[in-house]
PDB file of C-alpha atoms in Angstrom:
ATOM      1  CA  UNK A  28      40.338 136.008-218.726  1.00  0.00           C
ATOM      2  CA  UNK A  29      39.941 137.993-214.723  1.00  0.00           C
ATOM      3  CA  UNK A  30      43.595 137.841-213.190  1.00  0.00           C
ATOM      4  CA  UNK A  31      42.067 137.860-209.592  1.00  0.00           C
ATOM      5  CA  UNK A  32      43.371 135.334-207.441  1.00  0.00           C
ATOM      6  CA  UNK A  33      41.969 134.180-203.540  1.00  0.00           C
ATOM      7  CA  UNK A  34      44.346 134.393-200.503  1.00  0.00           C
ATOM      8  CA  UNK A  35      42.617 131.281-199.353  1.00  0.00           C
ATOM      9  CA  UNK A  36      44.388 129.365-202.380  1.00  0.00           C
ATOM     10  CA  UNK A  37      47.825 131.111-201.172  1.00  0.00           C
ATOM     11  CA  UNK A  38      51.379 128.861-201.122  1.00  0.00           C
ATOM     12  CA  UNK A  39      52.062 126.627-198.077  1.00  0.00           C
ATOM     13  CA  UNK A  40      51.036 128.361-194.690  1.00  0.00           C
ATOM     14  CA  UNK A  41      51.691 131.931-195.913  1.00  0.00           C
ATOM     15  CA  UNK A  42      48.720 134.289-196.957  1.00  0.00           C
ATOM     16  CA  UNK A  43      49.626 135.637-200.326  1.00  0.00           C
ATOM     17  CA  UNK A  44      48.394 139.441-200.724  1.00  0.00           C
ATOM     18  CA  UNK A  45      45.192 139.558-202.909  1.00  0.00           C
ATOM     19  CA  UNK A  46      46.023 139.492-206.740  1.00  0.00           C
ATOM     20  CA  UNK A  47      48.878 137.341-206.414  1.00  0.00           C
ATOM     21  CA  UNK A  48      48.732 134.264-208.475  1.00  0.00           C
ATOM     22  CA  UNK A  49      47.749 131.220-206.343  1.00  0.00           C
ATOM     23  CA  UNK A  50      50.688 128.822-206.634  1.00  0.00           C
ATOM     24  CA  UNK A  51      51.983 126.818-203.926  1.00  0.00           C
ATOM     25  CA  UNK A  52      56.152 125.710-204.957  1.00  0.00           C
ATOM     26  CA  UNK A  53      56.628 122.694-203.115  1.00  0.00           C
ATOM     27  CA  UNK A  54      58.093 119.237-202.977  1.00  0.00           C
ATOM     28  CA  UNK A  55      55.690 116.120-204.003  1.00  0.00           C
ATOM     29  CA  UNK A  56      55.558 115.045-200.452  1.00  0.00           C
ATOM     30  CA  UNK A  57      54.191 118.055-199.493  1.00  0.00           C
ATOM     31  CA  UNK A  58      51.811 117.992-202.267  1.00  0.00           C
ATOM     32  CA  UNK A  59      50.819 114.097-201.003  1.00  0.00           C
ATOM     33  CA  UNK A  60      50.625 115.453-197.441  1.00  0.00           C
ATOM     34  CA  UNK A  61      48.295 118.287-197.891  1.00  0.00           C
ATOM     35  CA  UNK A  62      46.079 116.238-200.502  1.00  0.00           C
ATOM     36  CA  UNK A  63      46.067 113.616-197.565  1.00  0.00           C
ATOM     37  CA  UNK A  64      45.214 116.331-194.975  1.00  0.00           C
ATOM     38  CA  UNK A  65      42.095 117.322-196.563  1.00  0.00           C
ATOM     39  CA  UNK A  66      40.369 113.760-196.880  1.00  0.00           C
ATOM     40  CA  UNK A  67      41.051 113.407-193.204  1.00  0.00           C
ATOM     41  CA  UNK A  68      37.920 115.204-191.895  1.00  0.00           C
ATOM     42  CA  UNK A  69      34.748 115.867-193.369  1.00  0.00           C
ATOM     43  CA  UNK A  70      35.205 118.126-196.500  1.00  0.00           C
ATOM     44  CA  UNK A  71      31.527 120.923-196.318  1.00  0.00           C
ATOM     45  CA  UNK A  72      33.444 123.270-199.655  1.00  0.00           C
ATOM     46  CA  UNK A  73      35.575 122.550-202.454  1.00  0.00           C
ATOM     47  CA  UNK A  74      39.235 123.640-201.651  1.00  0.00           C
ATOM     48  CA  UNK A  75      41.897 124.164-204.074  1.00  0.00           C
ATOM     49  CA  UNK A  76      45.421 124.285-205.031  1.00  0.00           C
ATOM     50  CA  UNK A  77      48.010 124.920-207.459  1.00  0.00           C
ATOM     51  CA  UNK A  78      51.675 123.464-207.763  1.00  0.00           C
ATOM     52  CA  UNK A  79      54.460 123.835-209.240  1.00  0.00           C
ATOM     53  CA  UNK A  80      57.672 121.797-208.239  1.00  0.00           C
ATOM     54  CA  UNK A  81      61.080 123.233-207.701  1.00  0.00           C
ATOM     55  CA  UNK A  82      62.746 120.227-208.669  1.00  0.00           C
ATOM     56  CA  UNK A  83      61.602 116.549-210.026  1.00  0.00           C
ATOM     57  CA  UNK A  84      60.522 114.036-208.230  1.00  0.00           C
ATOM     58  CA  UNK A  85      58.380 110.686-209.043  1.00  0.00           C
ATOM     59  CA  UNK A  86      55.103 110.352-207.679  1.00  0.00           C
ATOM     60  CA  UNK A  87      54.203 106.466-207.696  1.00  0.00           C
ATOM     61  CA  UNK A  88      49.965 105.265-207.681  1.00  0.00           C
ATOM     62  CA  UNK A  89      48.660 103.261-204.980  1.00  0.00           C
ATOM     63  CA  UNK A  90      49.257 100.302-206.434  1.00  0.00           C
ATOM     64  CA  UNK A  91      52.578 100.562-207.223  1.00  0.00           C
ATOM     65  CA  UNK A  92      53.834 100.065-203.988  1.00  0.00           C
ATOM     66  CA  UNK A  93      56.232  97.204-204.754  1.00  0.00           C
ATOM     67  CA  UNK A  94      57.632  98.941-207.880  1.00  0.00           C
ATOM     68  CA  UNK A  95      58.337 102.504-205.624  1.00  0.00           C
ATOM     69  CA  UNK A  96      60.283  99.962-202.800  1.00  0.00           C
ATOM     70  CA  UNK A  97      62.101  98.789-205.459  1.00  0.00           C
ATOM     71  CA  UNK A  98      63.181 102.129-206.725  1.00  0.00           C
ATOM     72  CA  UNK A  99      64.072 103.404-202.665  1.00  0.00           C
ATOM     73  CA  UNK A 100      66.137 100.120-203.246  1.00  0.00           C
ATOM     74  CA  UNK A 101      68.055 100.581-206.404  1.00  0.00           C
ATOM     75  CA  UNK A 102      68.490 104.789-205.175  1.00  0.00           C
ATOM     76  CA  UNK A 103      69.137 105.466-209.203  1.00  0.00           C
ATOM     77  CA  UNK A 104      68.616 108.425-208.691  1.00  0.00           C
ATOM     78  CA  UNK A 105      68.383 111.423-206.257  1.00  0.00           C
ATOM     79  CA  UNK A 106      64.591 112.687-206.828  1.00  0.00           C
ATOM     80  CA  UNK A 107      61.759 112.499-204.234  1.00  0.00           C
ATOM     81  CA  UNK A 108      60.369 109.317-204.569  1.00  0.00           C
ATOM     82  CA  UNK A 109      57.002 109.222-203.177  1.00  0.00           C
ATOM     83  CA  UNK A 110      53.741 107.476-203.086  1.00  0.00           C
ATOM     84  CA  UNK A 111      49.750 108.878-203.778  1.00  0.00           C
ATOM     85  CA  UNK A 112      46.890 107.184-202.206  1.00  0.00           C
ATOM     86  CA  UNK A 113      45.012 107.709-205.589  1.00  0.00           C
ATOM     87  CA  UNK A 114      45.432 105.115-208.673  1.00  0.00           C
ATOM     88  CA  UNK A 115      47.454 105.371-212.280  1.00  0.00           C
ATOM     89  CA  UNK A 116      50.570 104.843-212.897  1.00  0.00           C
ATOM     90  CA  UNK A 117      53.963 106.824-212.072  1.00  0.00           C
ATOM     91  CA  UNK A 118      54.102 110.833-212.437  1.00  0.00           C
ATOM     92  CA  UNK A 119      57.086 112.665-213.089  1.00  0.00           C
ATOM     93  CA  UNK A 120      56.690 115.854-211.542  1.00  0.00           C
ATOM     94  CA  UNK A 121      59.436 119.017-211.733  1.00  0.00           C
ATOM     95  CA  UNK A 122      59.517 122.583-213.379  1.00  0.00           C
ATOM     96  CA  UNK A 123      57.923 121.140-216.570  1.00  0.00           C
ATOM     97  CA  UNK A 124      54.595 120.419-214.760  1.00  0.00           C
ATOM     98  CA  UNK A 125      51.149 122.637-213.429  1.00  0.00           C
ATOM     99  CA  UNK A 126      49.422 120.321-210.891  1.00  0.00           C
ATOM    100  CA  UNK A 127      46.253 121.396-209.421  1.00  0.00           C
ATOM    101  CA  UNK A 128      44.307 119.431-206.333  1.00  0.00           C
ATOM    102  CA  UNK A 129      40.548 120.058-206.045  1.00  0.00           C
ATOM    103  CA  UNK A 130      38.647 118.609-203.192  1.00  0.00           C
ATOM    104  CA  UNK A 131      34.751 118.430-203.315  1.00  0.00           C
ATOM    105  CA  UNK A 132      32.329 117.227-200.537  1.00  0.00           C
ATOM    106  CA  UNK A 133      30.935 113.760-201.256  1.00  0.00           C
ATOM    107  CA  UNK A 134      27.748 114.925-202.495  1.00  0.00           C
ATOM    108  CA  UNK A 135      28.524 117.627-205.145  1.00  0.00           C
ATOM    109  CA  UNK A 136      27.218 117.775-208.110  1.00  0.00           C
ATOM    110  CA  UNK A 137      30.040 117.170-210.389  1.00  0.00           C
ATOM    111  CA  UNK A 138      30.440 113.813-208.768  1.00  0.00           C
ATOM    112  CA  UNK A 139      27.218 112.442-210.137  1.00  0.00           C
ATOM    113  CA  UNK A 140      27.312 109.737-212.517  1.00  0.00           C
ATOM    114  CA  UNK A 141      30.484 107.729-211.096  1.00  0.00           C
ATOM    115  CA  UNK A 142      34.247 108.062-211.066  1.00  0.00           C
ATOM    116  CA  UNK A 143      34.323 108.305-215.497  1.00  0.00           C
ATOM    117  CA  UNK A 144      31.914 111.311-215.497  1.00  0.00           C
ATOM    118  CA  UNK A 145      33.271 112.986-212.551  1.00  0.00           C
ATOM    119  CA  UNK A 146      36.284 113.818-214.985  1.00  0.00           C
ATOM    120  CA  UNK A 147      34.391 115.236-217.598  1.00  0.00           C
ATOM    121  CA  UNK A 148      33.788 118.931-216.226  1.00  0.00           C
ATOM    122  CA  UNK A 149      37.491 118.640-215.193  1.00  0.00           C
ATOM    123  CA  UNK A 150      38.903 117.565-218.643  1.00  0.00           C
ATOM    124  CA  UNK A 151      37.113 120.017-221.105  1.00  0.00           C
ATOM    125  CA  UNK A 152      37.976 122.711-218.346  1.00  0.00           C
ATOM    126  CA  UNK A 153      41.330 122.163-219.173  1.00  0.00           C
ATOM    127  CA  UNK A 154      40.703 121.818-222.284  1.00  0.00           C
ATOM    128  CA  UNK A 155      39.091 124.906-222.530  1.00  0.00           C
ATOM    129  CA  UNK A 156      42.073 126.687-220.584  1.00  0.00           C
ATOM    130  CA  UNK A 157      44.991 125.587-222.885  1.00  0.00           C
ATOM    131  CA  UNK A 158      42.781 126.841-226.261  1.00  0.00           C
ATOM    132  CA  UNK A 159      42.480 129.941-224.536  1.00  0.00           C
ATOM    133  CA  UNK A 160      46.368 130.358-224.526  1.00  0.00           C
ATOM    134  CA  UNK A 161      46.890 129.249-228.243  1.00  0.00           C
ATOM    135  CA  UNK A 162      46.951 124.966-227.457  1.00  0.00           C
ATOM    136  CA  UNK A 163      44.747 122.922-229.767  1.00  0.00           C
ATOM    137  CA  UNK A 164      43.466 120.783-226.985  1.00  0.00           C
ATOM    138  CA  UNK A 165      40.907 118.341-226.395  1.00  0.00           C
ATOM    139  CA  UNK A 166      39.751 116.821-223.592  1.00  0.00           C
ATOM    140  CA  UNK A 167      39.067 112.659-224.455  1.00  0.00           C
ATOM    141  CA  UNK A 168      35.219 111.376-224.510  1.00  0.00           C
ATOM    142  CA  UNK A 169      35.275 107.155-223.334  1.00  0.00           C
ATOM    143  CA  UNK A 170      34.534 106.288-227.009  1.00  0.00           C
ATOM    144  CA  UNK A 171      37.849 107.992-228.288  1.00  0.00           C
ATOM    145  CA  UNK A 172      40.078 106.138-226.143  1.00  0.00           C
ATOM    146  CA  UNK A 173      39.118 102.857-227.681  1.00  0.00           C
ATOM    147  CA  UNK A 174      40.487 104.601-231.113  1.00  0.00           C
ATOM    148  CA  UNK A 175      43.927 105.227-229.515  1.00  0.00           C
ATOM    149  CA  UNK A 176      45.265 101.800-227.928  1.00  0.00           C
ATOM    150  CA  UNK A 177      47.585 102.501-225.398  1.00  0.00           C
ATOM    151  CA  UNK A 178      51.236 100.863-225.467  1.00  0.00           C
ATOM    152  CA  UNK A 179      51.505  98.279-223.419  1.00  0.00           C
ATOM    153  CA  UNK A 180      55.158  98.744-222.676  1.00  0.00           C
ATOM    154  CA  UNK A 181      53.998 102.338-221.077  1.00  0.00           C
ATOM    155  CA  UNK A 182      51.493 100.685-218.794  1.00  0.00           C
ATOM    156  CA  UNK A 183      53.366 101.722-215.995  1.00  0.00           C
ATOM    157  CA  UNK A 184      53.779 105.422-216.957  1.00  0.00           C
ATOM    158  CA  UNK A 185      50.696 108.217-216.095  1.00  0.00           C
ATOM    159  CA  UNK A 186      51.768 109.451-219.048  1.00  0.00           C
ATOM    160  CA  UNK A 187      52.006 106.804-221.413  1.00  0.00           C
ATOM    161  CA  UNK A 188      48.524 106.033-221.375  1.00  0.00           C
ATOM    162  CA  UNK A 189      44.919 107.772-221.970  1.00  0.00           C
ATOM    163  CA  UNK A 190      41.484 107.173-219.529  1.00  0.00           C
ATOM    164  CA  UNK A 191      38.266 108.978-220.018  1.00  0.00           C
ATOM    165  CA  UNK A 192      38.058 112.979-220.526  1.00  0.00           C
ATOM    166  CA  UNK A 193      42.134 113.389-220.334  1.00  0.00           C
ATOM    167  CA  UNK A 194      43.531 115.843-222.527  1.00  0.00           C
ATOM    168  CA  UNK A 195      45.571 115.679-225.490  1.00  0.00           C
ATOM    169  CA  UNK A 196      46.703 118.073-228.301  1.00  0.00           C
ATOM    170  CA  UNK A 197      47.507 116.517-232.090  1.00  0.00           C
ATOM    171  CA  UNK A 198      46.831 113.357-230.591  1.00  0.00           C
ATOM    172  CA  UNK A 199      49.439 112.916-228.000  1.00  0.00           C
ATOM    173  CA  UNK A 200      48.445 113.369-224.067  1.00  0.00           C
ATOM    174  CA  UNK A 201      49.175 116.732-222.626  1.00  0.00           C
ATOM    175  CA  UNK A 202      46.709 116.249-219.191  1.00  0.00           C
ATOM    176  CA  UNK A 203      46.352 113.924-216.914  1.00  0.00           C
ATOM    177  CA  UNK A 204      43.996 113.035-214.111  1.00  0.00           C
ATOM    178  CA  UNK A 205      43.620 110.920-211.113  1.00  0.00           C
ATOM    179  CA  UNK A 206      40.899 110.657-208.697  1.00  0.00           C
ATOM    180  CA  UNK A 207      40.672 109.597-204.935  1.00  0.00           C
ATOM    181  CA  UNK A 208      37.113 108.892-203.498  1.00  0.00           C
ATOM    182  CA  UNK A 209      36.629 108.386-199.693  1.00  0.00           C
ATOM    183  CA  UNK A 210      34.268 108.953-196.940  1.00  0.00           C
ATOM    184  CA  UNK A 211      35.162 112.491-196.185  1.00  0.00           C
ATOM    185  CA  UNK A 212      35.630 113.542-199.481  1.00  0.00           C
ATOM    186  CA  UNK A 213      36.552 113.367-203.161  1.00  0.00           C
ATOM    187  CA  UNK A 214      40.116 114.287-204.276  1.00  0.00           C
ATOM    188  CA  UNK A 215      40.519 115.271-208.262  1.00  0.00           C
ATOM    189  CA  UNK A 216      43.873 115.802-209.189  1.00  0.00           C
ATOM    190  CA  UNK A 217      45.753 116.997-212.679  1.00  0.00           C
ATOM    191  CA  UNK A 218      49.155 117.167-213.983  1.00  0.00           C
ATOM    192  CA  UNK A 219      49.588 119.624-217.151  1.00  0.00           C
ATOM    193  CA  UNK A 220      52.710 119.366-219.374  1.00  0.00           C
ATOM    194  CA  UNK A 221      54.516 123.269-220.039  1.00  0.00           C
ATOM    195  CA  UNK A 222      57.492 121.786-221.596  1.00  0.00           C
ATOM    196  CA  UNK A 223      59.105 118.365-222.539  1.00  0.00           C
ATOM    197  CA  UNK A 224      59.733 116.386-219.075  1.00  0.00           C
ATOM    198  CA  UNK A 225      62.946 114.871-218.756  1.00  0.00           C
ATOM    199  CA  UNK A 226      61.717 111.012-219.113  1.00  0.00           C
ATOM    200  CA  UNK A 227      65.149 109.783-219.206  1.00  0.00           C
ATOM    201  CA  UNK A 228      64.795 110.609-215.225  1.00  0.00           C
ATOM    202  CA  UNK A 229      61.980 108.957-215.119  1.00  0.00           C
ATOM    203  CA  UNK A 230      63.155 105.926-216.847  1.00  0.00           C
ATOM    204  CA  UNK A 231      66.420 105.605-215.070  1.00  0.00           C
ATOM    205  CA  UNK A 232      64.496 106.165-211.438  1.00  0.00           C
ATOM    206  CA  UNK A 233      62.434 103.066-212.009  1.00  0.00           C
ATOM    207  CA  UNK A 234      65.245 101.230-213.991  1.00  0.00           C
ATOM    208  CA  UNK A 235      62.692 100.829-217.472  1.00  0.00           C
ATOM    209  CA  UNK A 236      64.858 100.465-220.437  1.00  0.00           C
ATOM    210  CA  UNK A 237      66.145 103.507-222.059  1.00  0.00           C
ATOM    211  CA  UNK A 238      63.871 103.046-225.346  1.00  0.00           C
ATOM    212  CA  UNK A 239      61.148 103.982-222.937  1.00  0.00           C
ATOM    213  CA  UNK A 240      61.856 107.509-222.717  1.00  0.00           C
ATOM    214  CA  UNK A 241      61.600 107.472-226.298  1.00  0.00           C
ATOM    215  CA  UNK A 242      58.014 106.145-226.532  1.00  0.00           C
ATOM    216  CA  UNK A 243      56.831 108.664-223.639  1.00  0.00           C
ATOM    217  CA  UNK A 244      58.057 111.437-226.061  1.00  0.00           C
ATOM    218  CA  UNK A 245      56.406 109.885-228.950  1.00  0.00           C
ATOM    219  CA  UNK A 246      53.440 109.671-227.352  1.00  0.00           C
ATOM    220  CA  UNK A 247      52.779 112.862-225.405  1.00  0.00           C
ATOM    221  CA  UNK A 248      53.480 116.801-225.942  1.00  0.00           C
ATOM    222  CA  UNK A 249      53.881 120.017-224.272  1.00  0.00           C
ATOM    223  CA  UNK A 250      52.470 123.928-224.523  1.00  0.00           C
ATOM    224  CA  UNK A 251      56.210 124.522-225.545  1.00  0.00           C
ATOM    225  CA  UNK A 252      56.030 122.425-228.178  1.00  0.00           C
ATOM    226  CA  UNK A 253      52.754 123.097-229.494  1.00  0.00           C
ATOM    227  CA  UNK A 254      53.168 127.081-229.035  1.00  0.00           C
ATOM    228  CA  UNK A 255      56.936 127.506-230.479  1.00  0.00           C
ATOM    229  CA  UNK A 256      57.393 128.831-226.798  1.00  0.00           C
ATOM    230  CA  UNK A 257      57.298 128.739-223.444  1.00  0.00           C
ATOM    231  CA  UNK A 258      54.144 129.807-220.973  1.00  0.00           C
ATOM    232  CA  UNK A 259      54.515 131.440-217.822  1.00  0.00           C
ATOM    233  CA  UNK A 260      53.826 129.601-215.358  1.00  0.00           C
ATOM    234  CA  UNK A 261      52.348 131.833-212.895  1.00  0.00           C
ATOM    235  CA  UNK A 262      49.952 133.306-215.580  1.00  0.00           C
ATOM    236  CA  UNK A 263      49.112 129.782-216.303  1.00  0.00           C
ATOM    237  CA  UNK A 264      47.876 128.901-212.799  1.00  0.00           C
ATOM    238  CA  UNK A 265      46.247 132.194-212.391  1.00  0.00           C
ATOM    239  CA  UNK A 266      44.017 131.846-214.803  1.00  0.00           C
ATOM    240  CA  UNK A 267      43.288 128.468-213.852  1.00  0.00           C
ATOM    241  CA  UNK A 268      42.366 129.031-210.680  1.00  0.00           C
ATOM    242  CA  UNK A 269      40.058 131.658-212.212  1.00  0.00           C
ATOM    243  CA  UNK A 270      38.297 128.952-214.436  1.00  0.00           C
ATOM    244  CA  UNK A 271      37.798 126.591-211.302  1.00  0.00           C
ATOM    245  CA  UNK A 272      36.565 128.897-208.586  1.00  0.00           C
ATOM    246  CA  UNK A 273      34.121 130.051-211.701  1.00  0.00           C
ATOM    247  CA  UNK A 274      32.940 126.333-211.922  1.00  0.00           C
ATOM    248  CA  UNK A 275      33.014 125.618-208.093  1.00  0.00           C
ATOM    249  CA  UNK A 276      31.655 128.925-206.345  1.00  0.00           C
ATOM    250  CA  UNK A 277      33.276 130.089-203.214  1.00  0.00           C
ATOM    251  CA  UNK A 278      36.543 128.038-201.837  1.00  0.00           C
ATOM    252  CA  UNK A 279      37.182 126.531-198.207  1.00  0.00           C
ATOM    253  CA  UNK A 280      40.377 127.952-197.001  1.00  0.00           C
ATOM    254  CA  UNK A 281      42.574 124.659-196.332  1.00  0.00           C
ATOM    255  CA  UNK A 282      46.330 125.006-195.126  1.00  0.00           C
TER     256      UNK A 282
END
């Protein structure tokens, strides 16, 4: 798969050097400021970016405002506890996780057909990515999710839960996707698992019972665990940022 890499993907407000892999380290507020940044103004060229997280934090949806208060509250832990403006349930984010943000202008044409079929192109690129590295994955069509009822104890997990196009391997979720549609500008966002998250974190953040952290295991998996080992990171993004500037064309620079 090419290597090459744009400086107008490059981490925070410093131009990387052409070649280097585009992936921005950062805190999840950051990531929830600059996704917020580029939905501000009118987007005219898809912009992307790829993160990776230093350390965990919880990222709550936007209608979980009342359970990420109560967390603030309770302080049972010392992660970033922050809030997106798009919908889903609660993301733990940290060194286990590859997030990407892509931002299209209203009118492209992967956003035809509605919010469900805007995910398609997204999942089985993803899809596509992690069989390229060895991962048996498979991005979700509508009328497989209705074969794999979610548990209703996980409702309030990203991850405990599957919607339309997201990505699992054997079975168990290893993608997941959220979506923000406004006037300026859609906002596609994805969260890929490298190794086992530490949902005891999770679970003790939002005070869920401990048997919780149990079920998220049960029910999602990793490229760790479905390789035997462990994929580096950087490579990882690289070559994702390949796949989507092949699929989008020529990106918007966007600090």
């Amino acid at each position: 798969m090419p290597a090459a890499a744009l400086a107008s993907l490059a981490p925070l407000a410093t131009p990387a050097p052409l070649g280097a892999p585009a992936l921005t380290l950062a805190r999840p507020s950051a990531e929830q400021a600059w996704n917020a940044r580029q939905l501000a103004a009118p987007v005219s060229a898809p912009r992307v970016r790829v993160w990776s997280y230093p350390a965990p934090g919880v990222v709550f949806g936007c209608a979980q405002a009342a359970l990420h208060d109560e967390a603030v509250r309770a302080a049972h832990t010392d992660c970033e506890l922050v809030q997106r403006r798009a919908g889903g349930g609660a993301v733990l984010v940290g060194p286990w996780m590859l997030s990407s943000s892509i931002v299209l202008p209203p009118g492209h044409r992967l956003l035809g057909g509605g919010t469900v079929s805007s995910y398609r192109w997204l999942g089985v690129l993803h899809a596509g990515l992690l069989r390229d590295f060895g991962v048996p994955a498979h991005a979700l069509p509508p009328d497989e999710i209705v074969r794999q009822p979610a548990d209703p104890a996980l409702a309030w997990a990203c991850f405990g839960g599957l919607s339309p196009w997201e990505v699992v391997a054997d079975g168990r979720k290893i993608v997941g996707l959220a979506q923000l549609r406004g006037r300026h500008g859609v906002l596609l966002t994805t969260g890929t698992l490298l190794h086992h998250p530490d949902w005891a974190l999770l679970c003790r953040a939002l005070g869920r019972p401990p048997d919780d952290a149990a079920r998220l295991a049960a029910v999602t998996t990793s490229c760790a665990e479905q390789l035997g080992t462990g994929i580096h990171i950087e490579t990882l993004a690289e070559a994702l940022q390949q796949m989507l500037t092949d699929v989008l064309g020529e990106l918007e620079e966007a600090a």
